Coordinates of N, CA, C and O in Angstrom, one line a residue:
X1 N 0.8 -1.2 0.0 CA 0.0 0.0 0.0 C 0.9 1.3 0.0 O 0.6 2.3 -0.6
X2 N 2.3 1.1 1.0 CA 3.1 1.9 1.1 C 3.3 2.7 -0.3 O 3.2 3.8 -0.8
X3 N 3.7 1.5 -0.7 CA 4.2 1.7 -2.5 C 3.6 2.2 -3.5 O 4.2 2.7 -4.4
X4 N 2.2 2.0 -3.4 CA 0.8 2.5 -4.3 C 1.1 4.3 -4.0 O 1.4 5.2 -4.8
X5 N 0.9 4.3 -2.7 CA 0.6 5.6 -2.2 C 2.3 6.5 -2.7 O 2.1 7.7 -3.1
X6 N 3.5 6.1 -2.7 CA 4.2 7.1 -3.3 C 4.6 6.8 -4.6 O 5.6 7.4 -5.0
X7 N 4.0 6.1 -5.4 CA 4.9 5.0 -6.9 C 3.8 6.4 -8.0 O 4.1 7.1 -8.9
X8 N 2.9 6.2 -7.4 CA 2.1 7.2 -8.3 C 1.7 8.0 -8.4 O 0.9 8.3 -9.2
X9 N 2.4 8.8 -7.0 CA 2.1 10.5 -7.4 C 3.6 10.5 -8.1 O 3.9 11.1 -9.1
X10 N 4.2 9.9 -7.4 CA 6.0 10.0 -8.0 C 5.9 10.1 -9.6 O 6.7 10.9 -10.1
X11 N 5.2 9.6 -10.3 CA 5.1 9.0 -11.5 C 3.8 10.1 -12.4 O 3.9 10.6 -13.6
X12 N 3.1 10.3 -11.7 CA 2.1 11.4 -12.3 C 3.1 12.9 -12.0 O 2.5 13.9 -12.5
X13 N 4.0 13.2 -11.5 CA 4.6 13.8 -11.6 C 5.6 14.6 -12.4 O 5.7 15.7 -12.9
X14 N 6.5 13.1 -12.3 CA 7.3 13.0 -13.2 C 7.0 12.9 -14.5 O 7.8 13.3 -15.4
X15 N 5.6 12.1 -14.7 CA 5.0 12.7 -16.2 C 4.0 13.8 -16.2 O 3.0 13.5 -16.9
X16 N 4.0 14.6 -15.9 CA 3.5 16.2 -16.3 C 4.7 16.6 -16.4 O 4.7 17.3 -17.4
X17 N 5.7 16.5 -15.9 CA 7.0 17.8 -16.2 C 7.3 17.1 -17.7 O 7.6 17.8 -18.7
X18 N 7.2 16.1 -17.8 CA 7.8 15.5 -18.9 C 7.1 15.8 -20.1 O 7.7 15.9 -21.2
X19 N 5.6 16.0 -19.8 CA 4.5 16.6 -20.7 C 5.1 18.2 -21.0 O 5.5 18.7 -22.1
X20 N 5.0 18.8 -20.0 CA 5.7 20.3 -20.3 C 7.0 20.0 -20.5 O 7.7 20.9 -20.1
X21 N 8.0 18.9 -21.1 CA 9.1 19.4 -21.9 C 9.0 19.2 -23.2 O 9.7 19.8 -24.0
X22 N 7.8 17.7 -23.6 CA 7.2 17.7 -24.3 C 6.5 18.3 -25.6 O 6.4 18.1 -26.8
X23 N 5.9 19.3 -24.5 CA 4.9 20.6 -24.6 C 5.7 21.7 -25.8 O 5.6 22.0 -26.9
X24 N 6.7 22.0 -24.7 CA 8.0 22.6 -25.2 C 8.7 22.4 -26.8 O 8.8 23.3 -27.6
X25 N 9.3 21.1 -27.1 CA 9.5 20.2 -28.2 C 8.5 20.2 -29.2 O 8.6 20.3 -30.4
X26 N 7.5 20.2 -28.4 CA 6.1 20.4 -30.1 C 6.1 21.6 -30.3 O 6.0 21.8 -31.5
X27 N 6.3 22.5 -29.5 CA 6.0 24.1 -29.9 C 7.0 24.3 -31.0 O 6.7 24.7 -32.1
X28 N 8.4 24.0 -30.7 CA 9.5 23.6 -31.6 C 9.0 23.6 -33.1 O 8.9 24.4 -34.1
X29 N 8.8 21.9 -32.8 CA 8.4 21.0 -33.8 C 7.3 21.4 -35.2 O 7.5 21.2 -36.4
X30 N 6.0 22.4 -34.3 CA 4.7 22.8 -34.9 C 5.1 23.8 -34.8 O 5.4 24.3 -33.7
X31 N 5.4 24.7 -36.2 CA 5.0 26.1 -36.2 C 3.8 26.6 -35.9 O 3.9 27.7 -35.4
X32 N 2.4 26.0 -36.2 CA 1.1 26.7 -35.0 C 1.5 26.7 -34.2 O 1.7 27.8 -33.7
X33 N 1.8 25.7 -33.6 CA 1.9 25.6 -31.9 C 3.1 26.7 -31.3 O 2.8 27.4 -30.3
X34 N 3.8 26.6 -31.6 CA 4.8 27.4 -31.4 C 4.4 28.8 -31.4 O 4.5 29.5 -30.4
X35 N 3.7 29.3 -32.8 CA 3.0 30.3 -32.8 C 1.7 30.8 -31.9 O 1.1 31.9 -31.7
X36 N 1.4 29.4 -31.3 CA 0.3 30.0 -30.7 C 0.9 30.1 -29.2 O 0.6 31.1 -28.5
X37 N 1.7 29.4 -28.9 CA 2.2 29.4 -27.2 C 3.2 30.8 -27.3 O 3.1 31.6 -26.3
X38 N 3.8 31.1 -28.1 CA 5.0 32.3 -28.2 C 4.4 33.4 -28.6 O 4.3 34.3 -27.8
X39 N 3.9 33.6 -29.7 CA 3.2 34.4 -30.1 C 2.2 34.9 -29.2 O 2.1 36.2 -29.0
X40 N 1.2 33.9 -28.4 CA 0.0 34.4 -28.2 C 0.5 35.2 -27.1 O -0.1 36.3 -26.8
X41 N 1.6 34.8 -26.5 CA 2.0 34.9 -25.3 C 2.6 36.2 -24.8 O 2.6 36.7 -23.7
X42 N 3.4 36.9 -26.6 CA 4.1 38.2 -26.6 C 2.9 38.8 -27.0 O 3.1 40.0 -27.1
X43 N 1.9 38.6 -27.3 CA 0.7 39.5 -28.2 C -0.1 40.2 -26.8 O -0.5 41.4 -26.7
X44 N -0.1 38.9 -25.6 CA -1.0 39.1 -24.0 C 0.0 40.3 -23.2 O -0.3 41.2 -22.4
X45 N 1.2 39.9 -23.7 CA 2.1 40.8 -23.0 C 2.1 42.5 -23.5 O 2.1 43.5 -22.8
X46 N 2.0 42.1 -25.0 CA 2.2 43.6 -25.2 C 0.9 44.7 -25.3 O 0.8 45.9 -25.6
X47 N -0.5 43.6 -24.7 CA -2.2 44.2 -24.9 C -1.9 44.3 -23.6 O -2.7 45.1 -23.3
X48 N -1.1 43.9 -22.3 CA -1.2 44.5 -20.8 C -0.5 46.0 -21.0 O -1.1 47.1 -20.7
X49 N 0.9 45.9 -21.8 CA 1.6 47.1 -21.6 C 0.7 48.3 -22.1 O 0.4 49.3 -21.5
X50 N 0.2 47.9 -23.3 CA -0.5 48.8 -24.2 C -1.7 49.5 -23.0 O -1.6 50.7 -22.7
X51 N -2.9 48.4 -22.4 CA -3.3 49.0 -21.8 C -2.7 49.8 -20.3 O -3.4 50.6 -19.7
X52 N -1.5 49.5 -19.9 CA -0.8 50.3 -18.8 C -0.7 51.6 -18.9 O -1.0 52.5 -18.2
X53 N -0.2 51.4 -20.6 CA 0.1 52.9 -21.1 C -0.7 53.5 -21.0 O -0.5 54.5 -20.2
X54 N -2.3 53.5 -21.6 CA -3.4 54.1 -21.7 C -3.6 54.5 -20.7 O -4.3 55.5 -20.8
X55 N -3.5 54.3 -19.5 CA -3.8 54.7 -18.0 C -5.0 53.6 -17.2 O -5.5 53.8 -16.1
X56 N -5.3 52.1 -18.1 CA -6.0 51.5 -17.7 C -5.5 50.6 -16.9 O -4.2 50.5 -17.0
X57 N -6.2 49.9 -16.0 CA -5.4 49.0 -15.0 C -5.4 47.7 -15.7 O -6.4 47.3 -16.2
X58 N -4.2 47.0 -15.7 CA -4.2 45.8 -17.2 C -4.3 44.2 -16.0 O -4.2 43.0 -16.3
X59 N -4.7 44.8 -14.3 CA -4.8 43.7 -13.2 C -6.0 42.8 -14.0 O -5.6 41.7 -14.5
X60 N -7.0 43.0 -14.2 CA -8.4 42.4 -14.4 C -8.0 41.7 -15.5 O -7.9 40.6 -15.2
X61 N -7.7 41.8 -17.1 CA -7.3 41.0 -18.3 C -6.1 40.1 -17.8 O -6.2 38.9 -18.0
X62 N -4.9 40.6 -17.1 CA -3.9 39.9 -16.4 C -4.5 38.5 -15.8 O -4.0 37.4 -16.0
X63 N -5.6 38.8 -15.1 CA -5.9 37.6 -14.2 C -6.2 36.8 -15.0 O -5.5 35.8 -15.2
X64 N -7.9 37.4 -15.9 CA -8.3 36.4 -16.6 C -7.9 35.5 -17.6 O -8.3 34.3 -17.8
X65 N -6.5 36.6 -18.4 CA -5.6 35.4 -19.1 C -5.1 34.5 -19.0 O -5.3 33.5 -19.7
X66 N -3.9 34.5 -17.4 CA -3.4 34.2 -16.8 C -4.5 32.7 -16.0 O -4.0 31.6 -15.5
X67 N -5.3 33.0 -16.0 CA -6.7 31.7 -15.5 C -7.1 30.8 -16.5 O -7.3 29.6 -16.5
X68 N -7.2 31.9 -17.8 CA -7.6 30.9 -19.0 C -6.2 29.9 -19.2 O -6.4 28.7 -19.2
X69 N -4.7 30.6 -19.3 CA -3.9 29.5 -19.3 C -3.4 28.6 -19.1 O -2.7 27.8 -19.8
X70 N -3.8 28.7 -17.2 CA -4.1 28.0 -16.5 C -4.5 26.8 -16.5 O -3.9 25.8 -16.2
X71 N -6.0 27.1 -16.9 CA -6.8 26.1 -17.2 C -6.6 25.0 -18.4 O -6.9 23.8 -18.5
X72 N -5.9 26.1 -19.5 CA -6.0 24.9 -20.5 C -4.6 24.4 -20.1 O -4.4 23.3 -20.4
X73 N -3.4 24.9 -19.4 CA -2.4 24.1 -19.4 C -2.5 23.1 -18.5 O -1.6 22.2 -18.6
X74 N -3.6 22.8 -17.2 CA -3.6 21.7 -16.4 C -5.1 20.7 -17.4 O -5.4 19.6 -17.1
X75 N -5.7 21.5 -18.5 CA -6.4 21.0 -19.2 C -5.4 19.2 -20.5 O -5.5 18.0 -20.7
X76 N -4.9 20.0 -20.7 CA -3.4 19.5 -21.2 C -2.3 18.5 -20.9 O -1.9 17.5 -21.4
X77 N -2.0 19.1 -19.8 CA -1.0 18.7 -18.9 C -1.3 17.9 -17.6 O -0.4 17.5 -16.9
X78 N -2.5 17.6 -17.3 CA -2.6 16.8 -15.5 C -3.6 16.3 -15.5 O -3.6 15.2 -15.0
X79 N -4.9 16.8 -16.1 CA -5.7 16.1 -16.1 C -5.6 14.9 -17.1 O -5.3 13.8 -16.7
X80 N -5.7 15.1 -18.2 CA -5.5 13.6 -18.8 C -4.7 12.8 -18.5 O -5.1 11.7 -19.0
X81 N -3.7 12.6 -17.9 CA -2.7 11.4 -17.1 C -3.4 11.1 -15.7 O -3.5 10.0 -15.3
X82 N -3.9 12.2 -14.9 CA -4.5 11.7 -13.9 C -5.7 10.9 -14.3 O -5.7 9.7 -13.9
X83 N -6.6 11.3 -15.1 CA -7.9 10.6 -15.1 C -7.6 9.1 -15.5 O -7.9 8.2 -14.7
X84 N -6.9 8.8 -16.8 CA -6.5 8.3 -17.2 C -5.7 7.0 -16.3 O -5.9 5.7 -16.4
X85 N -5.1 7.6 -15.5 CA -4.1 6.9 -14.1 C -4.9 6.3 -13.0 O -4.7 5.3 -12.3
X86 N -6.0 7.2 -13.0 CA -7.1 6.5 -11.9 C -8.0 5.2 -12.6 O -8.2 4.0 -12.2
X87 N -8.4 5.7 -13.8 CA -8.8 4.9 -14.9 C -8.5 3.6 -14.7 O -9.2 2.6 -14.4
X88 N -6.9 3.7 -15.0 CA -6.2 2.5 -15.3 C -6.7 1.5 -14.1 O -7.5 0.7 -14.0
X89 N -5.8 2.0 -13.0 CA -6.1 1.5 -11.4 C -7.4 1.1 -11.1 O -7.4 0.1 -10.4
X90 N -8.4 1.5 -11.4 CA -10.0 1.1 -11.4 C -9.6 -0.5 -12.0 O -9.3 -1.6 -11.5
X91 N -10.0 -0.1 -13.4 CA -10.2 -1.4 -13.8 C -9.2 -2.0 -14.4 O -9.3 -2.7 -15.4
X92 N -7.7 -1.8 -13.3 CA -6.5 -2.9 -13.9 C -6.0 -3.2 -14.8 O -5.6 -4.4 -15.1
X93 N -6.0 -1.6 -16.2 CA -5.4 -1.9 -17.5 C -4.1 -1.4 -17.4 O -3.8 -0.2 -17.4
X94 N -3.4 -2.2 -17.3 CA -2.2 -2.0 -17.5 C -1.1 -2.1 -18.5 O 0.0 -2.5 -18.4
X95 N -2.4 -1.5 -20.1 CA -1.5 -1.6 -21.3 C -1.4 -0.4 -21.3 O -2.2 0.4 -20.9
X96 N 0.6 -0.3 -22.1 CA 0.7 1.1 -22.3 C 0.4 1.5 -23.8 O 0.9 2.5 -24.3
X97 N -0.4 0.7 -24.3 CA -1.3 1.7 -25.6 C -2.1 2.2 -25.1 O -2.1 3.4 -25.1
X98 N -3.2 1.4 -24.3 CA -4.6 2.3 -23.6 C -4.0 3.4 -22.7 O -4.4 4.6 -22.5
X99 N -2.7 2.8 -22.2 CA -2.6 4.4 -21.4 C -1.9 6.1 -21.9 O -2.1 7.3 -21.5
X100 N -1.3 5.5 -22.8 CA -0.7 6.5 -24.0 C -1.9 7.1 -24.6 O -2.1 8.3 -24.7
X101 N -2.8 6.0 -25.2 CA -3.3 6.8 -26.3 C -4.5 7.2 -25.5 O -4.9 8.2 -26.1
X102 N -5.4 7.1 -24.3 CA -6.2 7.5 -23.5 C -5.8 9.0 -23.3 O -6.4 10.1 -23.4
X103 N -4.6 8.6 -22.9 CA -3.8 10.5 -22.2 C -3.6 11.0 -23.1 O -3.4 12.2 -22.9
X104 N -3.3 10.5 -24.5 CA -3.4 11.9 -25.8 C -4.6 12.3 -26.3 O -4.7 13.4 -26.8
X105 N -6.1 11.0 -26.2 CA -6.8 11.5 -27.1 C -7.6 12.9 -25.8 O -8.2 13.9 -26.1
X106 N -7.3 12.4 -24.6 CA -7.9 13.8 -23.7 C -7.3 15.4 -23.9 O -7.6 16.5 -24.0
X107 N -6.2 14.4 -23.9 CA -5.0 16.4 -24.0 C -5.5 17.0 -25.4 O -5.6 18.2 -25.6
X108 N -5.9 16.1 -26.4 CA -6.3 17.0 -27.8 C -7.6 17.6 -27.3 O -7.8 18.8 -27.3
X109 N -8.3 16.9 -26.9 CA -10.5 16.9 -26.7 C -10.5 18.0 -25.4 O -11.3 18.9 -25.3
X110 N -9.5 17.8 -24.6 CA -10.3 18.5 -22.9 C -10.3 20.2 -23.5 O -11.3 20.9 -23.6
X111 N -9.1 20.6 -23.9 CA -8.8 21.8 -24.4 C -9.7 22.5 -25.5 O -10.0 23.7 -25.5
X112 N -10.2 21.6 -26.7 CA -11.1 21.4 -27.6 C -12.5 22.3 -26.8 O -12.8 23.5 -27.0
X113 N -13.2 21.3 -26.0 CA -14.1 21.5 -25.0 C -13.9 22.2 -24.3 O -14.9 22.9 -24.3
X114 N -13.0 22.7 -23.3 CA -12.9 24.0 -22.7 C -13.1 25.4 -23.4 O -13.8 26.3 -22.8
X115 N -12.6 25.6 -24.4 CA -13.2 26.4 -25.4 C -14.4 26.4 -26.2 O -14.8 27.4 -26.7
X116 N -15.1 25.3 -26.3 CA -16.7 25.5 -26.4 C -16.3 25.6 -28.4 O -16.8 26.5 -29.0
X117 N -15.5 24.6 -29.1 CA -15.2 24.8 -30.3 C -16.6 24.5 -31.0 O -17.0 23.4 -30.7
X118 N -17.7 25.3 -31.9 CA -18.7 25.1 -32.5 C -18.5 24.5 -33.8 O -19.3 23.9 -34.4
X119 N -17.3 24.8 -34.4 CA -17.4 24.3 -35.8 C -16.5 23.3 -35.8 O -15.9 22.8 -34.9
X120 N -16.3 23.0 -37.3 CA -15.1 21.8 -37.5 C -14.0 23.0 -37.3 O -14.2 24.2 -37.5
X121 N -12.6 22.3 -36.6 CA -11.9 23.2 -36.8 C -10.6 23.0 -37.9 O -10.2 21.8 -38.0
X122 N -10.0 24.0 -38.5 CA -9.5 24.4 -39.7 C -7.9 23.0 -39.5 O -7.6 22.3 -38.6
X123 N -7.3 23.3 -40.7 CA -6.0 22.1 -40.9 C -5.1 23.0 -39.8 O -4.7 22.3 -38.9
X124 N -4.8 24.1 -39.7 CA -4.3 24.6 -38.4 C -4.4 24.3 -37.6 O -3.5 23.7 -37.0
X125 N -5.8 24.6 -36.9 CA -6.2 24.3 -35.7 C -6.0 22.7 -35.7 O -5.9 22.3 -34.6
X126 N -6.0 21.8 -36.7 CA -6.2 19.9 -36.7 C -4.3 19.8 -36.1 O -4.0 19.1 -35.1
X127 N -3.4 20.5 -37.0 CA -2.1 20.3 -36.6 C -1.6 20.5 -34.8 O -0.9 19.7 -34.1
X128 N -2.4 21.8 -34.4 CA -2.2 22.1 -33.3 C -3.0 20.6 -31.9 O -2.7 20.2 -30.7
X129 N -4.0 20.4 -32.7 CA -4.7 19.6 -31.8 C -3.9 18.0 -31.7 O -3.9 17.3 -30.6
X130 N -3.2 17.5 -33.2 CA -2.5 16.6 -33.5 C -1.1 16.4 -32.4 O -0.6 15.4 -32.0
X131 N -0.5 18.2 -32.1 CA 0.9 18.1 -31.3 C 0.2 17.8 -29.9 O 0.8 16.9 -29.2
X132 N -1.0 18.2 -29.5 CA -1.6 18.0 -28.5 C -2.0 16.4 -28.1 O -2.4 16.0 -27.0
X133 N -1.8 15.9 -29.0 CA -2.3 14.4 -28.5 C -0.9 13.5 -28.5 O -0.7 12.4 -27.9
X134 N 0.1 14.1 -29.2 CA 1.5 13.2 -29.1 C 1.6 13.8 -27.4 O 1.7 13.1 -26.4
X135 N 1.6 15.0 -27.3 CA 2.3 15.7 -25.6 C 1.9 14.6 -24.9 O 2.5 13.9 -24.1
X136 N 0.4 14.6 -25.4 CA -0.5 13.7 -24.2 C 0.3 12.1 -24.4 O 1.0 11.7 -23.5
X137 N 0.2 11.5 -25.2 CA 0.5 10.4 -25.5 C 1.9 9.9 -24.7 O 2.1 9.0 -23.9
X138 N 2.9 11.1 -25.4 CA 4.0 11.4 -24.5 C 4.5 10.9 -22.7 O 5.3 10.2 -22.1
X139 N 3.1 12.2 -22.4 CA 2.6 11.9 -20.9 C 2.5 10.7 -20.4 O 3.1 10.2 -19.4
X140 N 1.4 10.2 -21.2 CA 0.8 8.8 -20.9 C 1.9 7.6 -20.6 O 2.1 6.9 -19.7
X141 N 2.4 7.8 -21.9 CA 4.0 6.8 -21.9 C 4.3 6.9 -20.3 O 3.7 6.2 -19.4
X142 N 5.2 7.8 -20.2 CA 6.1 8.3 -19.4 C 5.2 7.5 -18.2 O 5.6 6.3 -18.1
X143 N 4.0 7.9 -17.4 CA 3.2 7.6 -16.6 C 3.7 6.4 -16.6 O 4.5 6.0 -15.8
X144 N 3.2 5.4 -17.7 CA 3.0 3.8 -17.8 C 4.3 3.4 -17.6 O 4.5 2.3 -17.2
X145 N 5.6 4.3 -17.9 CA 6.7 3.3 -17.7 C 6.9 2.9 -16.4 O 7.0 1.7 -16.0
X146 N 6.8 4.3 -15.4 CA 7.2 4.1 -14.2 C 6.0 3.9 -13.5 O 6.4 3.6 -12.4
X147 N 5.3 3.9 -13.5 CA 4.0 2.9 -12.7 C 3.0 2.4 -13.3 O 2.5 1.4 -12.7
X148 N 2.6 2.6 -14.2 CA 1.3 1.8 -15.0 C 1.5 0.4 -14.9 O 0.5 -0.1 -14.3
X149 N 2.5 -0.5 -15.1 CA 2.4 -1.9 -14.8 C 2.1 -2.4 -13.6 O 1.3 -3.3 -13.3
X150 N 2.7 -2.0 -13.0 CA 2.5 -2.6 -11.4 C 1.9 -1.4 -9.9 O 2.0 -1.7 -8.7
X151 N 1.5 -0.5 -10.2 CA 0.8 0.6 -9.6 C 0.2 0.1 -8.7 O 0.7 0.1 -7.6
X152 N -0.8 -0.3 -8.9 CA -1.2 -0.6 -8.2 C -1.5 -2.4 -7.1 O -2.4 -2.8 -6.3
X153 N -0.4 -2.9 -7.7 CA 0.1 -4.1 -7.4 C -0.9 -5.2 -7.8 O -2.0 -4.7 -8.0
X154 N -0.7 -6.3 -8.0 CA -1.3 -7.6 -8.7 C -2.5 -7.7 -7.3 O -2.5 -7.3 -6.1
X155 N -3.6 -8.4 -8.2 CA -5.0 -8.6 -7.2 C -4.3 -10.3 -6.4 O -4.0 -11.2 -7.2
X156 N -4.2 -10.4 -5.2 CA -3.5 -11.7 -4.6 C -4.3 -12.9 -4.6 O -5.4 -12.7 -4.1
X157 N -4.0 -14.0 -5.1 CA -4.6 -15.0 -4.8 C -4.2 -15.9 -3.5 O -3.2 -15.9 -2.8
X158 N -5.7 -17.0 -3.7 CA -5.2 -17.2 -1.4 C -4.5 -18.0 -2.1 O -4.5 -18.4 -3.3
X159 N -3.9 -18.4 -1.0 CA -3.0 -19.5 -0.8 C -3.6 -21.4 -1.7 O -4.6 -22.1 -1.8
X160 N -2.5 -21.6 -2.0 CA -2.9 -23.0 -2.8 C -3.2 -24.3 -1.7 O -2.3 -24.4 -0.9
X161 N -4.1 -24.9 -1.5 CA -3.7 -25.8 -0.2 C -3.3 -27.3 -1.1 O -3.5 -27.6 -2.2
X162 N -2.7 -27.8 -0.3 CA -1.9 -29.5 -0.5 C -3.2 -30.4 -0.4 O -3.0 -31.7 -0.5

């Protein structure tokens, strides 16, 4: 039980950082993505200064950005390996396809759905959602190496009698 209780936060851990270096590597990799994480990021920065300048207080847009990014980066990054990780543990799947491809197909969809997307979205937006499901995938891996097999330890059988 000892072992349940530190193997898999140890491990859900160590796969989210791994997701944000991941994260990182696709921004690289994807020029949307790249563009959207760097870009959107210098665009948020220079609509605070802009409104500083103006004499408006840039605290209120600050937050809310800063909440929206929030959101979609634990949207991305923690929730799908957790759910995913409990998942597994429930009903004792301890393949790391289901656990890979579980934790990429959320990191593409949760983010998807947090934004409330109404239409099909464009080959852009498909590439960006595509780096989003390797990060996840990524994640998932990482998770399943160091605890997905044995996490939550084998169900014991009684003893054999003579």
């Amino acid at each position: 039980m000892l072992r349940w209780l530190l193997l898999i936060p140890f491990a859900l851990l160590f796969a989210i950082g791994t997701g944000l270096v991941a994260l990182m590597i696709a921004g690289v990799a994807s020029p949307d993505l790249g563009l959207l994480i760097g870009g959107g990021f210098e665009r948020l920065l220079a609509a605070l200064f802009d409104q500083a300048e103006r004499g408006f207080d840039p605290g209120p847009t600050a937050q809310a950005a800063f909440s929206l990014l929030g959101r979609l980066g634990f949207a991305i990054l923690v929730l799908p390996v957790v759910l995913v990780a409990v998942g597994s543990e429930l009903f004792r799947l301890r393949s790391g396809l289901i656990q890979s491809g579980l934790t990429g197909l959320l990191a593409a969809l949760l983010p998807l759905a947090m934004l409330g997307m109404a239409r099909a979205p464009s080959a852009r937006e498909l590439q960006v959602v595509a780096a989003l499901f390797l990060v996840g995938a990524a994640t998932g891996f990482v998770y399943w190496v160091i605890a997905g097999r044995r996490a939550g330890g084998e169900p014991r059988t009684p003893p054999q009698q003579a």
